[in-house]
Amino acid sequence: MDQTPQATVAASGRERPRTTGAHPADQPTQAVEAAGSPGQRLDDEDYPAYSMGRAAEILNVTPAFLRSLGAAKLIEPLRSEGGHRRFSRYQLRLAARARELVDAGTQLEAACRIIILEDQLAEALRINEELRQREELRQRH
């Protein structure tokens, strides 16, 4: 399993790829076009709906902080056709968690690593539970 700070985090409980660029919201602009109808996009936490300015405003951080998360490879926002960064709700949750840790005195790179390790644990627990449930079903039949 990839142990570098290039991961995306599984906050929703569904499996997410662990390498930068593999997450749907990290894909090139085609991901925006392939996201489906507007109604589907409203429910899609991976849809890159927020501009840099709006994301910074929502999180009460500076755009520089969000850029630093990209440099640390915690999140890599999708780019619009015009080259502007676009963030998903999922990425905003990651940034909010990073902000919590940084505000508590954790260095940015360490905060990113903590978030990645939290994700790996949550994903392992989710997979373990799924396998346990499958095994219970198999034993009943």
CSV table of N, CA and C in Angstrom, one decimal:
chain,number,residue,atom,x,y,z
A,1,MET,N,0.8,-1.2,0.0
A,1,MET,CA,0.0,0.0,0.0
A,1,MET,C,0.9,1.2,0.0
A,2,ASP,N,0.5,2.2,-0.8
A,2,ASP,CA,1.3,3.5,-0.9
A,2,ASP,C,1.3,4.2,0.5
A,3,GLN,N,2.5,4.5,1.0
A,3,GLN,CA,2.6,5.2,2.3
A,3,GLN,C,3.1,6.6,2.1
A,4,THR,N,3.1,7.1,0.9
A,4,THR,CA,3.6,8.5,0.8
A,4,THR,C,2.4,9.5,0.9
A,5,PRO,N,2.7,10.8,1.2
A,5,PRO,CA,1.6,11.7,1.4
A,5,PRO,C,0.9,12.1,0.1
A,6,GLN,N,0.7,11.1,-0.8
A,6,GLN,CA,0.0,11.4,-2.1
A,6,GLN,C,-1.4,10.8,-2.0
A,7,ALA,N,-1.9,10.5,-0.9
A,7,ALA,CA,-3.2,9.8,-0.8
A,7,ALA,C,-4.4,10.8,-0.8
A,8,THR,N,-5.5,10.2,-1.1
A,8,THR,CA,-6.7,10.9,-0.9
A,8,THR,C,-7.4,10.1,0.3
A,9,VAL,N,-8.2,10.7,1.0
A,9,VAL,CA,-8.8,10.2,2.2
A,9,VAL,C,-10.2,9.7,2.0
A,10,ALA,N,-10.5,8.6,2.6
A,10,ALA,CA,-11.8,8.0,2.5
A,10,ALA,C,-12.7,8.4,3.7
A,11,ALA,N,-13.3,9.6,3.6
A,11,ALA,CA,-14.2,10.1,4.6
A,11,ALA,C,-15.6,9.6,4.5
A,12,SER,N,-15.9,9.1,3.3
A,12,SER,CA,-17.3,8.7,3.1
A,12,SER,C,-17.5,7.2,3.3
A,13,GLY,N,-16.5,6.5,3.6
A,13,GLY,CA,-16.7,5.1,3.8
A,13,GLY,C,-16.6,4.2,2.6
A,14,ARG,N,-16.5,4.9,1.4
A,14,ARG,CA,-16.4,4.1,0.2
A,14,ARG,C,-14.9,4.1,-0.2
A,15,GLU,N,-14.5,3.1,-0.9
A,15,GLU,CA,-13.1,3.0,-1.2
A,15,GLU,C,-12.6,4.2,-2.2
A,16,ARG,N,-11.5,4.7,-1.9
A,16,ARG,CA,-10.9,5.8,-2.7
A,16,ARG,C,-9.5,5.4,-3.1
A,17,PRO,N,-9.1,5.7,-4.3
A,17,PRO,CA,-7.7,5.4,-4.7
A,17,PRO,C,-6.7,6.1,-3.8
A,18,ARG,N,-5.5,5.6,-3.7
A,18,ARG,CA,-4.5,6.2,-2.8
A,18,ARG,C,-3.4,6.9,-3.5
A,19,THR,N,-3.5,7.1,-4.8
A,19,THR,CA,-2.5,7.9,-5.4
A,19,THR,C,-3.0,9.2,-6.0
A,20,THR,N,-2.2,10.2,-6.0
A,20,THR,CA,-2.6,11.5,-6.5
A,20,THR,C,-2.9,11.3,-8.0
A,21,GLY,N,-4.0,11.8,-8.4
A,21,GLY,CA,-4.4,11.7,-9.8
A,21,GLY,C,-5.3,10.6,-10.1
A,22,ALA,N,-5.5,9.6,-9.2
A,22,ALA,CA,-6.4,8.5,-9.4
A,22,ALA,C,-7.8,8.8,-8.9
A,23,HIS,N,-8.0,9.7,-8.1
A,23,HIS,CA,-9.3,10.0,-7.5
A,23,HIS,C,-10.1,10.8,-8.6
A,24,PRO,N,-11.4,10.5,-8.7
A,24,PRO,CA,-12.1,11.2,-9.8
A,24,PRO,C,-12.0,12.7,-9.8
A,25,ALA,N,-11.9,13.3,-8.6
A,25,ALA,CA,-11.8,14.8,-8.5
A,25,ALA,C,-10.4,15.2,-8.9
A,26,ASP,N,-9.5,14.3,-9.0
A,26,ASP,CA,-8.1,14.7,-9.3
A,26,ASP,C,-7.8,14.5,-10.8
A,27,GLN,N,-8.8,14.0,-11.6
A,27,GLN,CA,-8.6,13.8,-13.0
A,27,GLN,C,-8.7,15.1,-13.8
A,28,PRO,N,-8.3,15.1,-15.0
A,28,PRO,CA,-8.4,16.2,-15.9
A,28,PRO,C,-9.8,16.7,-16.0
A,29,THR,N,-10.0,17.7,-16.8
A,29,THR,CA,-11.3,18.4,-16.9
A,29,THR,C,-12.4,17.4,-17.4
A,30,GLN,N,-12.0,16.4,-18.1
A,30,GLN,CA,-13.1,15.4,-18.5
A,30,GLN,C,-13.9,14.9,-17.4
A,31,ALA,N,-13.3,14.9,-16.2
A,31,ALA,CA,-14.1,14.4,-15.0
A,31,ALA,C,-15.3,15.3,-14.8
A,32,VAL,N,-15.2,16.5,-15.0
A,32,VAL,CA,-16.3,17.4,-14.8
A,32,VAL,C,-17.4,17.1,-15.8
A,33,GLU,N,-17.0,16.8,-17.1
A,33,GLU,CA,-18.0,16.5,-18.1
A,33,GLU,C,-18.6,15.1,-17.9
A,34,ALA,N,-17.9,14.2,-17.3
A,34,ALA,CA,-18.4,12.8,-17.1
A,34,ALA,C,-19.2,12.7,-15.8
A,35,ALA,N,-19.3,13.8,-15.0
A,35,ALA,CA,-19.9,13.7,-13.7
A,35,ALA,C,-21.4,13.4,-13.7
A,36,GLY,N,-22.0,13.5,-14.9
A,36,GLY,CA,-23.5,13.2,-15.0
A,36,GLY,C,-24.3,14.5,-14.9
A,37,SER,N,-25.6,14.3,-14.7
A,37,SER,CA,-26.5,15.4,-14.7
A,37,SER,C,-26.3,16.3,-13.5
A,38,PRO,N,-26.9,17.5,-13.6
A,38,PRO,CA,-26.7,18.5,-12.5
A,38,PRO,C,-27.2,17.9,-11.2
A,39,GLY,N,-28.3,17.2,-11.2
A,39,GLY,CA,-28.9,16.6,-10.0
A,39,GLY,C,-27.9,15.7,-9.4
A,40,GLN,N,-27.2,14.9,-10.2
A,40,GLN,CA,-26.3,13.9,-9.7
A,40,GLN,C,-25.1,14.7,-9.1
A,41,ARG,N,-24.7,15.7,-9.7
A,41,ARG,CA,-23.5,16.5,-9.2
A,41,ARG,C,-23.8,17.1,-7.8
A,42,LEU,N,-25.1,17.5,-7.6
A,42,LEU,CA,-25.4,18.0,-6.2
A,42,LEU,C,-25.1,17.1,-5.1
A,43,ASP,N,-25.3,15.8,-5.4
A,43,ASP,CA,-25.1,14.7,-4.4
A,43,ASP,C,-23.7,14.2,-4.4
A,44,ASP,N,-22.9,14.5,-5.4
A,44,ASP,CA,-21.6,13.9,-5.6
A,44,ASP,C,-20.6,14.7,-4.8
A,45,GLU,N,-20.1,14.2,-3.7
A,45,GLU,CA,-19.1,14.9,-2.9
A,45,GLU,C,-17.7,15.0,-3.6
A,46,ASP,N,-17.5,14.3,-4.7
A,46,ASP,CA,-16.3,14.4,-5.4
A,46,ASP,C,-16.4,15.4,-6.6
A,47,TYR,N,-17.5,16.0,-6.8
A,47,TYR,CA,-17.6,16.9,-7.9
A,47,TYR,C,-16.9,18.2,-7.6
A,48,PRO,N,-16.0,18.7,-8.4
A,48,PRO,CA,-15.2,19.9,-8.1
A,48,PRO,C,-16.0,21.2,-8.3
A,49,ALA,N,-16.8,21.5,-7.4
A,49,ALA,CA,-17.8,22.6,-7.5
A,49,ALA,C,-17.3,24.0,-7.0
A,50,TYR,N,-16.2,24.0,-6.2
A,50,TYR,CA,-15.8,25.2,-5.5
A,50,TYR,C,-14.6,25.8,-6.1
A,51,SER,N,-14.6,27.1,-6.3
A,51,SER,CA,-13.4,27.8,-6.8
A,51,SER,C,-12.4,28.0,-5.6
A,52,MET,N,-11.2,28.4,-5.9
A,52,MET,CA,-10.2,28.6,-4.9
A,52,MET,C,-10.8,29.6,-3.9
A,53,GLY,N,-11.3,30.7,-4.4
A,53,GLY,CA,-11.8,31.8,-3.5
A,53,GLY,C,-12.9,31.3,-2.6
A,54,ARG,N,-13.9,30.6,-3.2
A,54,ARG,CA,-15.0,30.1,-2.4
A,54,ARG,C,-14.6,29.1,-1.4
A,55,ALA,N,-13.7,28.2,-1.8
A,55,ALA,CA,-13.2,27.2,-0.9
A,55,ALA,C,-12.5,27.8,0.3
A,56,ALA,N,-11.6,28.8,0.0
A,56,ALA,CA,-10.9,29.5,1.1
A,56,ALA,C,-11.9,30.2,2.0
A,57,GLU,N,-12.9,30.8,1.4
A,57,GLU,CA,-13.9,31.5,2.3
A,57,GLU,C,-14.7,30.5,3.1
A,58,ILE,N,-15.1,29.4,2.6
A,58,ILE,CA,-15.9,28.4,3.4
A,58,ILE,C,-15.0,27.9,4.5
A,59,LEU,N,-13.8,27.7,4.3
A,59,LEU,CA,-12.9,27.1,5.4
A,59,LEU,C,-12.2,28.2,6.2
A,60,ASN,N,-12.4,29.4,5.9
A,60,ASN,CA,-11.8,30.5,6.6
A,60,ASN,C,-10.3,30.4,6.6
A,61,VAL,N,-9.7,30.0,5.4
A,61,VAL,CA,-8.3,29.9,5.2
A,61,VAL,C,-7.9,30.8,4.1
A,62,THR,N,-6.6,30.9,3.9
A,62,THR,CA,-6.1,31.7,2.7
A,62,THR,C,-6.0,30.8,1.5
A,63,PRO,N,-6.0,31.3,0.3
A,63,PRO,CA,-5.7,30.5,-0.9
A,63,PRO,C,-4.3,29.9,-0.8
A,64,ALA,N,-3.4,30.6,-0.1
A,64,ALA,CA,-2.1,30.0,0.0
A,64,ALA,C,-2.1,28.7,0.8
A,65,PHE,N,-2.9,28.7,1.8
A,65,PHE,CA,-3.0,27.4,2.6
A,65,PHE,C,-3.5,26.3,1.8
A,66,LEU,N,-4.5,26.6,0.9
A,66,LEU,CA,-5.0,25.5,0.0
A,66,LEU,C,-4.0,25.1,-1.0
A,67,ARG,N,-3.2,26.1,-1.5
A,67,ARG,CA,-2.1,25.7,-2.4
A,67,ARG,C,-1.1,24.9,-1.7
A,68,SER,N,-0.8,25.2,-0.4
A,68,SER,CA,0.2,24.4,0.3
A,68,SER,C,-0.2,22.9,0.5
A,69,LEU,N,-1.5,22.7,0.6
A,69,LEU,CA,-2.0,21.3,0.7
A,69,LEU,C,-1.8,20.6,-0.6
A,70,GLY,N,-1.9,21.3,-1.7
A,70,GLY,CA,-1.6,20.7,-3.0
A,70,GLY,C,-0.1,20.4,-3.1
A,71,ALA,N,0.7,21.3,-2.6
A,71,ALA,CA,2.2,21.1,-2.6
A,71,ALA,C,2.6,19.9,-1.8
A,72,ALA,N,1.8,19.8,-0.6
A,72,ALA,CA,2.1,18.6,0.3
A,72,ALA,C,1.5,17.3,-0.2
A,73,LYS,N,0.8,17.4,-1.4
A,73,LYS,CA,0.2,16.3,-2.0
A,73,LYS,C,-1.0,15.6,-1.2
A,74,LEU,N,-1.6,16.4,-0.3
A,74,LEU,CA,-2.8,15.9,0.4
A,74,LEU,C,-4.0,15.9,-0.6
A,75,ILE,N,-4.2,17.1,-1.2
A,75,ILE,CA,-5.3,17.2,-2.2
A,75,ILE,C,-4.7,17.8,-3.4
A,76,GLU,N,-5.3,17.4,-4.5
A,76,GLU,CA,-4.9,18.0,-5.8
A,76,GLU,C,-6.1,18.3,-6.6
A,77,PRO,N,-6.5,19.6,-6.5
A,77,PRO,CA,-7.8,20.0,-7.1
A,77,PRO,C,-7.8,19.8,-8.6
A,78,LEU,N,-9.0,19.6,-9.1
A,78,LEU,CA,-9.1,19.5,-10.6
A,78,LEU,C,-8.9,20.9,-11.1
A,79,ARG,N,-8.5,21.0,-12.3
A,79,ARG,CA,-8.3,22.3,-13.0
A,79,ARG,C,-9.5,22.5,-14.0
A,80,SER,N,-10.0,23.7,-14.0
A,80,SER,CA,-11.1,24.0,-15.0
A,80,SER,C,-10.4,24.2,-16.4
A,81,GLU,N,-11.2,24.3,-17.4
A,81,GLU,CA,-10.6,24.5,-18.7
A,81,GLU,C,-9.7,25.7,-18.8
A,82,GLY,N,-10.0,26.7,-18.0
A,82,GLY,CA,-9.2,28.0,-17.9
A,82,GLY,C,-8.0,27.8,-17.0
A,83,GLY,N,-7.8,26.7,-16.3
A,83,GLY,CA,-6.7,26.4,-15.5
A,83,GLY,C,-6.9,26.8,-14.0
A,84,HIS,N,-8.1,27.1,-13.6
A,84,HIS,CA,-8.4,27.5,-12.3
A,84,HIS,C,-8.6,26.2,-11.4
A,85,ARG,N,-8.2,26.3,-10.2
A,85,ARG,CA,-8.4,25.2,-9.3
A,85,ARG,C,-9.8,25.1,-8.9
A,86,ARG,N,-10.3,23.8,-8.8
A,86,ARG,CA,-11.7,23.5,-8.4
A,86,ARG,C,-11.7,22.5,-7.4
A,87,PHE,N,-12.4,22.7,-6.3
A,87,PHE,CA,-12.3,21.8,-5.1
A,87,PHE,C,-13.7,21.1,-4.9
A,88,SER,N,-13.7,19.9,-4.5
A,88,SER,CA,-14.9,19.1,-4.2
A,88,SER,C,-15.2,19.3,-2.7
A,89,ARG,N,-16.4,18.9,-2.3
A,89,ARG,CA,-16.7,18.9,-0.8
A,89,ARG,C,-15.8,17.9,-0.1
A,90,TYR,N,-15.5,16.8,-0.7
A,90,TYR,CA,-14.6,15.9,-0.1
A,90,TYR,C,-13.2,16.5,0.2
A,91,GLN,N,-12.7,17.2,-0.8
A,91,GLN,CA,-11.4,17.9,-0.6
A,91,GLN,C,-11.5,19.0,0.5
A,92,LEU,N,-12.6,19.7,0.5
A,92,LEU,CA,-12.8,20.7,1.6
A,92,LEU,C,-12.8,20.1,3.0
A,93,ARG,N,-13.3,18.9,3.1
A,93,ARG,CA,-13.3,18.2,4.4
A,93,ARG,C,-11.8,17.9,4.8
A,94,LEU,N,-11.0,17.4,3.8
A,94,LEU,CA,-9.6,17.2,4.0
A,94,LEU,C,-8.9,18.4,4.5
A,95,ALA,N,-9.2,19.5,3.8
A,95,ALA,CA,-8.5,20.8,4.1
A,95,ALA,C,-8.9,21.3,5.5
A,96,ALA,N,-10.2,21.1,5.8
A,96,ALA,CA,-10.7,21.5,7.2
A,96,ALA,C,-10.0,20.7,8.2
A,97,ARG,N,-9.8,19.4,8.0
A,97,ARG,CA,-9.1,18.5,9.0
A,97,ARG,C,-7.6,19.0,9.1
A,98,ALA,N,-7.0,19.3,8.0
A,98,ALA,CA,-5.6,19.8,8.0
A,98,ALA,C,-5.5,21.1,8.8
A,99,ARG,N,-6.5,21.9,8.6
A,99,ARG,CA,-6.5,23.2,9.3
A,99,ARG,C,-6.6,23.0,10.8
A,100,GLU,N,-7.5,22.0,11.2
A,100,GLU,CA,-7.6,21.7,12.6
A,100,GLU,C,-6.2,21.3,13.2
A,101,LEU,N,-5.6,20.4,12.5
A,101,LEU,CA,-4.3,19.9,13.0
A,101,LEU,C,-3.2,21.0,13.0
A,102,VAL,N,-3.2,21.8,12.0
A,102,VAL,CA,-2.2,22.9,11.9
A,102,VAL,C,-2.5,24.0,13.0
A,103,ASP,N,-3.8,24.3,13.2
A,103,ASP,CA,-4.1,25.2,14.3
A,103,ASP,C,-3.8,24.7,15.7
A,104,ALA,N,-3.7,23.3,15.8
A,104,ALA,CA,-3.3,22.7,17.1
A,104,ALA,C,-1.8,22.6,17.2
A,105,GLY,N,-1.0,23.1,16.2
A,105,GLY,CA,0.4,23.2,16.3
A,105,GLY,C,1.2,22.1,15.6
A,106,THR,N,0.5,21.4,14.8
A,106,THR,CA,1.1,20.3,14.0
A,106,THR,C,1.7,20.9,12.7
A,107,GLN,N,2.9,20.6,12.3
A,107,GLN,CA,3.4,21.0,11.1
A,107,GLN,C,2.6,20.5,9.9
A,108,LEU,N,2.6,21.2,8.8
A,108,LEU,CA,1.7,20.9,7.7
A,108,LEU,C,2.0,19.5,7.1
A,109,GLU,N,3.2,19.2,6.9
A,109,GLU,CA,3.5,17.8,6.4
A,109,GLU,C,3.1,16.7,7.3
A,110,ALA,N,3.3,17.0,8.6
A,110,ALA,CA,2.9,16.0,9.6
A,110,ALA,C,1.4,15.9,9.7
A,111,ALA,N,0.7,17.0,9.5
A,111,ALA,CA,-0.8,17.0,9.5
A,111,ALA,C,-1.3,16.2,8.3
A,112,CYS,N,-0.7,16.4,7.2
A,112,CYS,CA,-1.1,15.6,6.0
A,112,CYS,C,-0.8,14.1,6.2
A,113,ARG,N,0.3,13.8,6.8
A,113,ARG,CA,0.6,12.4,7.1
A,113,ARG,C,-0.4,11.8,8.0
A,114,ILE,N,-0.8,12.5,9.1
A,114,ILE,CA,-1.8,12.1,10.0
A,114,ILE,C,-3.1,11.8,9.3
A,115,ILE,N,-3.5,12.7,8.5
A,115,ILE,CA,-4.8,12.5,7.7
A,115,ILE,C,-4.7,11.2,6.9
A,116,ILE,N,-3.6,11.0,6.2
A,116,ILE,CA,-3.4,9.8,5.4
A,116,ILE,C,-3.5,8.6,6.2
A,117,LEU,N,-2.8,8.6,7.4
A,117,LEU,CA,-2.9,7.4,8.2
A,117,LEU,C,-4.2,7.2,8.8
A,118,GLU,N,-5.0,8.2,9.1
A,118,GLU,CA,-6.3,8.1,9.6
A,118,GLU,C,-7.2,7.4,8.5
A,119,ASP,N,-6.9,7.9,7.3
A,119,ASP,CA,-7.7,7.3,6.1
A,119,ASP,C,-7.3,5.8,6.0
A,120,GLN,N,-6.1,5.5,6.0
A,120,GLN,CA,-5.7,4.1,5.8
A,120,GLN,C,-6.3,3.2,6.9
A,121,LEU,N,-6.4,3.7,8.2
A,121,LEU,CA,-7.0,2.9,9.2
A,121,LEU,C,-8.5,2.8,9.0
A,122,ALA,N,-9.2,3.9,8.6
A,122,ALA,CA,-10.6,3.9,8.3
A,122,ALA,C,-10.9,2.9,7.2
A,123,GLU,N,-10.1,2.9,6.2
A,123,GLU,CA,-10.3,2.1,5.0
A,123,GLU,C,-10.1,0.6,5.4
A,124,ALA,N,-9.1,0.3,6.2
A,124,ALA,CA,-8.8,-1.1,6.6
A,124,ALA,C,-10.0,-1.6,7.5
A,125,LEU,N,-10.5,-0.7,8.4
A,125,LEU,CA,-11.6,-1.1,9.2
A,125,LEU,C,-12.9,-1.3,8.4
A,126,ARG,N,-13.1,-0.5,7.3
A,126,ARG,CA,-14.2,-0.7,6.5
A,126,ARG,C,-14.1,-2.0,5.7
A,127,ILE,N,-13.0,-2.3,5.2
A,127,ILE,CA,-12.8,-3.5,4.4
A,127,ILE,C,-12.9,-4.7,5.3
A,128,ASN,N,-12.4,-4.6,6.5
A,128,ASN,CA,-12.5,-5.7,7.5
A,128,ASN,C,-13.9,-6.0,7.9
A,129,GLU,N,-14.7,-5.0,8.1
A,129,GLU,CA,-16.2,-5.1,8.4
A,129,GLU,C,-16.9,-5.7,7.2
A,130,GLU,N,-16.6,-5.3,6.0
A,130,GLU,CA,-17.2,-5.8,4.8
A,130,GLU,C,-16.9,-7.3,4.7
A,131,LEU,N,-15.7,-7.7,4.9
A,131,LEU,CA,-15.3,-9.1,4.8
A,131,LEU,C,-15.9,-9.9,5.9
A,132,ARG,N,-16.1,-9.4,7.1
A,132,ARG,CA,-16.7,-10.1,8.2
A,132,ARG,C,-18.2,-10.3,7.8
A,133,GLN,N,-18.8,-9.3,7.3
A,133,GLN,CA,-20.3,-9.5,6.9
A,133,GLN,C,-20.4,-10.5,5.8
A,134,ARG,N,-19.5,-10.5,4.8
A,134,ARG,CA,-19.6,-11.5,3.8
A,134,ARG,C,-19.4,-12.9,4.3
A,135,GLU,N,-18.5,-13.1,5.2
A,135,GLU,CA,-18.2,-14.4,5.9
A,135,GLU,C,-19.4,-14.8,6.7
A,136,GLU,N,-20.1,-14.0,7.4
A,136,GLU,CA,-21.3,-14.3,8.1
A,136,GLU,C,-22.4,-14.8,7.2
A,137,LEU,N,-22.5,-14.1,6.0
A,137,LEU,CA,-23.5,-14.5,5.1
A,137,LEU,C,-23.2,-15.9,4.5
A,138,ARG,N,-21.9,-16.1,4.2
A,138,ARG,CA,-21.5,-17.3,3.6
A,138,ARG,C,-21.7,-18.5,4.6
A,139,GLN,N,-21.5,-18.3,5.9
A,139,GLN,CA,-21.7,-19.3,6.9
A,139,GLN,C,-23.2,-19.6,7.1
A,140,ARG,N,-24.0,-18.6,6.9
A,140,ARG,CA,-25.5,-18.9,7.0
A,140,ARG,C,-26.1,-19.7,5.9
A,141,HIS,N,-25.4,-19.7,4.7
A,141,HIS,CA,-25.9,-20.4,3.6
A,141,HIS,C,-25.2,-21.7,3.3
